[in-house]
Amino acid sequence: MTVHTRTALVIGGGVAGPVVATALRRAGVEATVYEAYDSAADGVGGGLSIAPNGQDALDAIGLGDVVREVGRPLAGTVLRSWKGAVLGEISVPPGLPELRFVWRAELSRGLRDAAAGHGVRTVYGKRLERIEQDGERVTAHFADGTSASADVLVGADGIRSTVRRLIDPAAPRPEYAGLLGFAAPVADTGMASTGRRLNISYGRRASCGYLVYDDSSGGWFMNLPHREPMTVAQARAVGTDQWLRTLREAVADDRSAAPELLRRTDPADLLITGPLETLSTVPTWSRGRVVLVGDAVHATSPSAGQGASLAFESAVQLARCLRDLPYAEAFVAYEGLRRERVERIIAAAARTNRNKANASARIVRDVLLPITMRIAMKMLRPGKMTWQFDHHIDWDAPVPGTVPVRAGGA
Ligand SMILES: Cc1cc2nc3c(=O)[nH]c(=O)nc-3n(C[C@H](O)[C@H](O)[C@H](O)COP(=O)(O)OP(=O)(O)OC[C@H]3O[C@@H](n4cnc5c(N)ncnc54)[C@H](O)[C@@H]3O)c2cc1C
């Protein structure tokens, strides 16, 4: 086997970083992760779901057990009005594994531990500031004055990616979606089990997703409309007691499970996940020896339920390409394998978001909500979702040379 790439620097140890590093090691590339924070995951982020396609990608490199260990199975999603009425239900297509609900902090920690088990070294406190590259190497310069060099550099540094800006100063910036995210586990909901179904209630002022397990414990997340953008730090400075009061007021008139779940939430358990942001199409996926993966290059809105799953797919496909091709060809093949699919999912999520935004608008909420939700349900019919969920990666299949890139997607 010809070895094309021997070493890689992976910038970012969130979710995509440990996966791409593990996949690279399996591909024979020695990868080291450089994470800006001292401890990448602790307490960061709320709940998210891992779709069957994301589990398939992790299984391709032997990391699927991480999600099965930290995740709770989810057979589908029930959409409800603020009156509690069922508007529709989305189920995983038959023959595919159930979705898994995970707390992002647990997922990130599990992936980092598993990556370490595969020989991946993670170095903390390394905030990338600058990149230099020539015909031989790429060098990352960190804020603490240190640097590291390798054959290639993978930017897995999230939606506010520094690597993306460094390879294309004109790259799009994330845009605030007008919503702040919150989540919390609830030790005792006092409610009946939701039967492995995520319920999403489209409230009069805010939407709330929740799960109740068989032992009556559970968890919820909320997207609160908030005109002024706030950083996570600014939102956290407001304090959990104040936010919990605001969230309780936002759902006070809803005839859903949300008011009771929030009443039973301990302020100490409230996770303030910060502003929801969107990112439009990223024109430049790689430059020279540098390439992007995960939210850095394709951040879907949370309503897609696909952000982490697509990050896993891209991480594994990038590693296959670097295993089989010289880096320049590998980056072209990687983009060719990925761009159309991720942009199609991002576009589908944007359409669902517009329906949700309309559903939350005061003027339309009572009259138009059932209509907009029927339209959303048509778009989310199981048959229509299969192409997202049944994506399969054959790790052992050789990657053919250059696959044409279709910028702009479907
Ligand atoms: C409210 C919410 C709900 C979501 N729900 C879902 C869902 O249901 N399903 C789903 O699949 N996805 C969901 N997502 C998206 C999912 O969280 C992301 O798509 C996923 O975490 C992508 O991982 P990543 O590693 O690319 O980025 P991140 O997880 O953001 O990790 C980036 C890492 O890079 C580090 N970093 C940043 N800058 C630097 C630097 N300069 N130098 C070094 N390190 C740096 C950061 O500290 C971080 O650890 C949701 C997101 C949000 C906000």
mmCIF file of C-alpha atoms and ligand atoms in Angstrom, residues 10-18 34-37 40-41 45-51 104 107-108 126-129 142 155-163 181-182 221-223 273-277 293-312, ligand 1:
data_model
loop_
_atom_site.group_PDB
_atom_site.id
_atom_site.type_symbol
_atom_site.label_atom_id
_atom_site.label_comp_id
_atom_site.label_asym_id
_atom_site.label_seq_id
_atom_site.Cartn_x
_atom_site.Cartn_y
_atom_site.Cartn_z
ATOM 1 C CA VAL A 10 -6.481 18.099 13.896
ATOM 2 C CA ILE A 11 -7.622 21.481 15.211
ATOM 3 C CA GLY A 12 -10.584 21.111 17.605
ATOM 4 C CA GLY A 13 -11.416 18.317 20.042
ATOM 5 C CA GLY A 14 -15.209 18.697 20.136
ATOM 6 C CA VAL A 15 -17.180 16.061 18.266
ATOM 7 C CA ALA A 16 -15.691 15.841 14.750
ATOM 8 C CA GLY A 17 -12.068 16.166 15.966
ATOM 9 C CA PRO A 18 -11.735 12.889 17.915
ATOM 10 C CA TYR A 34 -5.186 20.346 19.417
ATOM 11 C CA GLU A 35 -8.072 21.742 21.494
ATOM 12 C CA ALA A 36 -8.355 25.391 22.541
ATOM 13 C CA TYR A 37 -9.905 24.747 25.941
ATOM 14 C CA ALA A 40 -13.096 20.383 25.683
ATOM 15 C CA ALA A 41 -16.490 19.046 26.591
ATOM 16 C CA GLY A 45 -23.878 21.981 24.832
ATOM 17 C CA GLY A 46 -27.277 20.478 25.311
ATOM 18 C CA GLY A 47 -28.911 17.378 23.906
ATOM 19 C CA LEU A 48 -28.709 16.152 20.339
ATOM 20 C CA SER A 49 -29.702 13.116 18.365
ATOM 21 C CA ILE A 50 -27.450 10.804 16.396
ATOM 22 C CA ALA A 51 -29.174 9.514 13.267
ATOM 23 C CA ARG A 104 -23.278 16.620 23.883
ATOM 24 C CA LEU A 107 -20.748 12.348 23.627
ATOM 25 C CA SER A 108 -17.649 14.517 23.326
ATOM 26 C CA LYS A 126 -3.863 25.022 22.222
ATOM 27 C CA ARG A 127 -5.836 27.792 20.488
ATOM 28 C CA LEU A 128 -4.865 27.968 16.830
ATOM 29 C CA GLU A 129 -4.108 31.495 15.634
ATOM 30 C CA PHE A 142 -0.977 28.539 18.799
ATOM 31 C CA GLY A 155 -9.886 22.165 10.743
ATOM 32 C CA ALA A 156 -12.480 20.565 13.069
ATOM 33 C CA ASP A 157 -12.929 23.792 15.007
ATOM 34 C CA GLY A 158 -16.687 24.233 14.785
ATOM 35 C CA ILE A 159 -19.110 26.763 13.329
ATOM 36 C CA ARG A 160 -16.895 29.748 14.258
ATOM 37 C CA SER A 161 -13.882 28.080 12.657
ATOM 38 C CA THR A 162 -10.583 29.963 12.678
ATOM 39 C CA VAL A 163 -9.206 27.545 10.068
ATOM 40 C CA GLY A 181 -30.781 27.457 23.341
ATOM 41 C CA PHE A 182 -31.404 25.923 26.780
ATOM 42 C CA PHE A 221 -34.471 21.536 25.388
ATOM 43 C CA MET A 222 -35.915 24.903 24.415
ATOM 44 C CA ASN A 223 -35.254 27.453 21.689
ATOM 45 C CA THR A 273 -26.222 26.408 25.214
ATOM 46 C CA GLY A 274 -26.214 29.900 23.701
ATOM 47 C CA PRO A 275 -27.163 31.440 20.379
ATOM 48 C CA LEU A 276 -28.420 29.256 17.536
ATOM 49 C CA GLU A 277 -26.498 30.159 14.420
ATOM 50 C CA VAL A 293 -14.536 18.961 8.500
ATOM 51 C CA GLY A 294 -17.720 19.044 10.636
ATOM 52 C CA ASP A 295 -19.474 22.290 11.591
ATOM 53 C CA ALA A 296 -16.476 24.253 10.301
ATOM 54 C CA VAL A 297 -17.577 23.439 6.750
ATOM 55 C CA HIS A 298 -21.223 22.336 6.969
ATOM 56 C CA ALA A 299 -23.133 23.505 10.026
ATOM 57 C CA THR A 300 -26.758 22.415 9.673
ATOM 58 C CA SER A 301 -29.385 24.054 11.825
ATOM 59 C CA PRO A 302 -30.293 22.020 14.941
ATOM 60 C CA SER A 303 -33.712 21.254 13.434
ATOM 61 C CA ALA A 304 -31.988 18.946 10.910
ATOM 62 C CA GLY A 305 -31.005 16.591 13.743
ATOM 63 C CA GLN A 306 -28.030 15.790 11.517
ATOM 64 C CA GLY A 307 -25.141 18.096 12.562
ATOM 65 C CA ALA A 308 -23.104 15.555 14.492
ATOM 66 C CA SER A 309 -24.076 12.698 12.159
ATOM 67 C CA LEU A 310 -22.875 14.576 9.076
ATOM 68 C CA ALA A 311 -19.690 15.502 10.932
ATOM 69 C CA PHE A 312 -19.034 11.774 11.536
HETATM 70 C C1 LIG B 1 -28.834 23.604 20.332
HETATM 71 C C2 LIG B 1 -28.179 22.627 19.376
HETATM 72 C C3 LIG B 1 -28.821 21.431 19.098
HETATM 73 C C4 LIG B 1 -28.238 20.525 18.190
HETATM 74 N N1 LIG B 1 -28.927 19.377 17.904
HETATM 75 C C5 LIG B 1 -28.365 18.464 17.078
HETATM 76 C C6 LIG B 1 -29.020 17.214 16.817
HETATM 77 O O1 LIG B 1 -30.118 16.955 17.283
HETATM 78 N N2 LIG B 1 -28.383 16.295 16.061
HETATM 79 C C7 LIG B 1 -27.149 16.544 15.553
HETATM 80 O O2 LIG B 1 -26.618 15.657 14.893
HETATM 81 N N3 LIG B 1 -26.511 17.728 15.761
HETATM 82 C C8 LIG B 1 -27.076 18.693 16.504
HETATM 83 N N4 LIG B 1 -26.442 19.889 16.728
HETATM 84 C C9 LIG B 1 -25.173 20.177 16.080
HETATM 85 C C10 LIG B 1 -23.949 19.476 16.701
HETATM 86 O O3 LIG B 1 -23.764 19.860 18.049
HETATM 87 C C11 LIG B 1 -22.737 19.854 15.884
HETATM 88 O O4 LIG B 1 -23.073 19.695 14.533
HETATM 89 C C12 LIG B 1 -21.557 19.001 16.196
HETATM 90 O O5 LIG B 1 -21.236 19.196 17.546
HETATM 91 C C13 LIG B 1 -20.352 19.341 15.280
HETATM 92 O O6 LIG B 1 -19.146 19.068 15.909
HETATM 93 P P1 LIG B 1 -17.775 19.804 15.549
HETATM 94 O O7 LIG B 1 -16.740 18.993 16.227
HETATM 95 O O8 LIG B 1 -17.677 20.067 14.094
HETATM 96 O O9 LIG B 1 -17.875 21.248 16.236
HETATM 97 P P2 LIG B 1 -17.861 21.575 17.801
HETATM 98 O O10 LIG B 1 -18.601 20.548 18.553
HETATM 99 O O11 LIG B 1 -18.309 22.995 17.906
HETATM 100 O O12 LIG B 1 -16.311 21.449 18.232
HETATM 101 C C14 LIG B 1 -15.332 22.379 17.831
HETATM 102 C C15 LIG B 1 -14.165 22.302 18.812
HETATM 103 O O13 LIG B 1 -13.109 23.115 18.309
HETATM 104 C C16 LIG B 1 -12.556 23.867 19.370
HETATM 105 N N5 LIG B 1 -11.970 25.084 18.803
HETATM 106 C C17 LIG B 1 -12.611 26.162 18.299
HETATM 107 N N6 LIG B 1 -11.726 27.079 17.857
HETATM 108 C C18 LIG B 1 -10.477 26.550 18.068
HETATM 109 C C19 LIG B 1 -9.160 27.026 17.815
HETATM 110 N N7 LIG B 1 -8.929 28.231 17.256
HETATM 111 N N8 LIG B 1 -8.105 26.238 18.162
HETATM 112 C C20 LIG B 1 -8.313 25.019 18.735
HETATM 113 N N9 LIG B 1 -9.556 24.527 19.004
HETATM 114 C C21 LIG B 1 -10.630 25.286 18.678
HETATM 115 C C22 LIG B 1 -13.749 24.135 20.284
HETATM 116 O O14 LIG B 1 -13.348 24.449 21.601
HETATM 117 C C23 LIG B 1 -14.513 22.819 20.193
HETATM 118 O O15 LIG B 1 -14.098 21.896 21.170
HETATM 119 C C24 LIG B 1 -26.997 20.827 17.584
HETATM 120 C C25 LIG B 1 -26.340 22.040 17.877
HETATM 121 C C26 LIG B 1 -26.929 22.939 18.742
HETATM 122 C C27 LIG B 1 -26.220 24.253 19.036
#
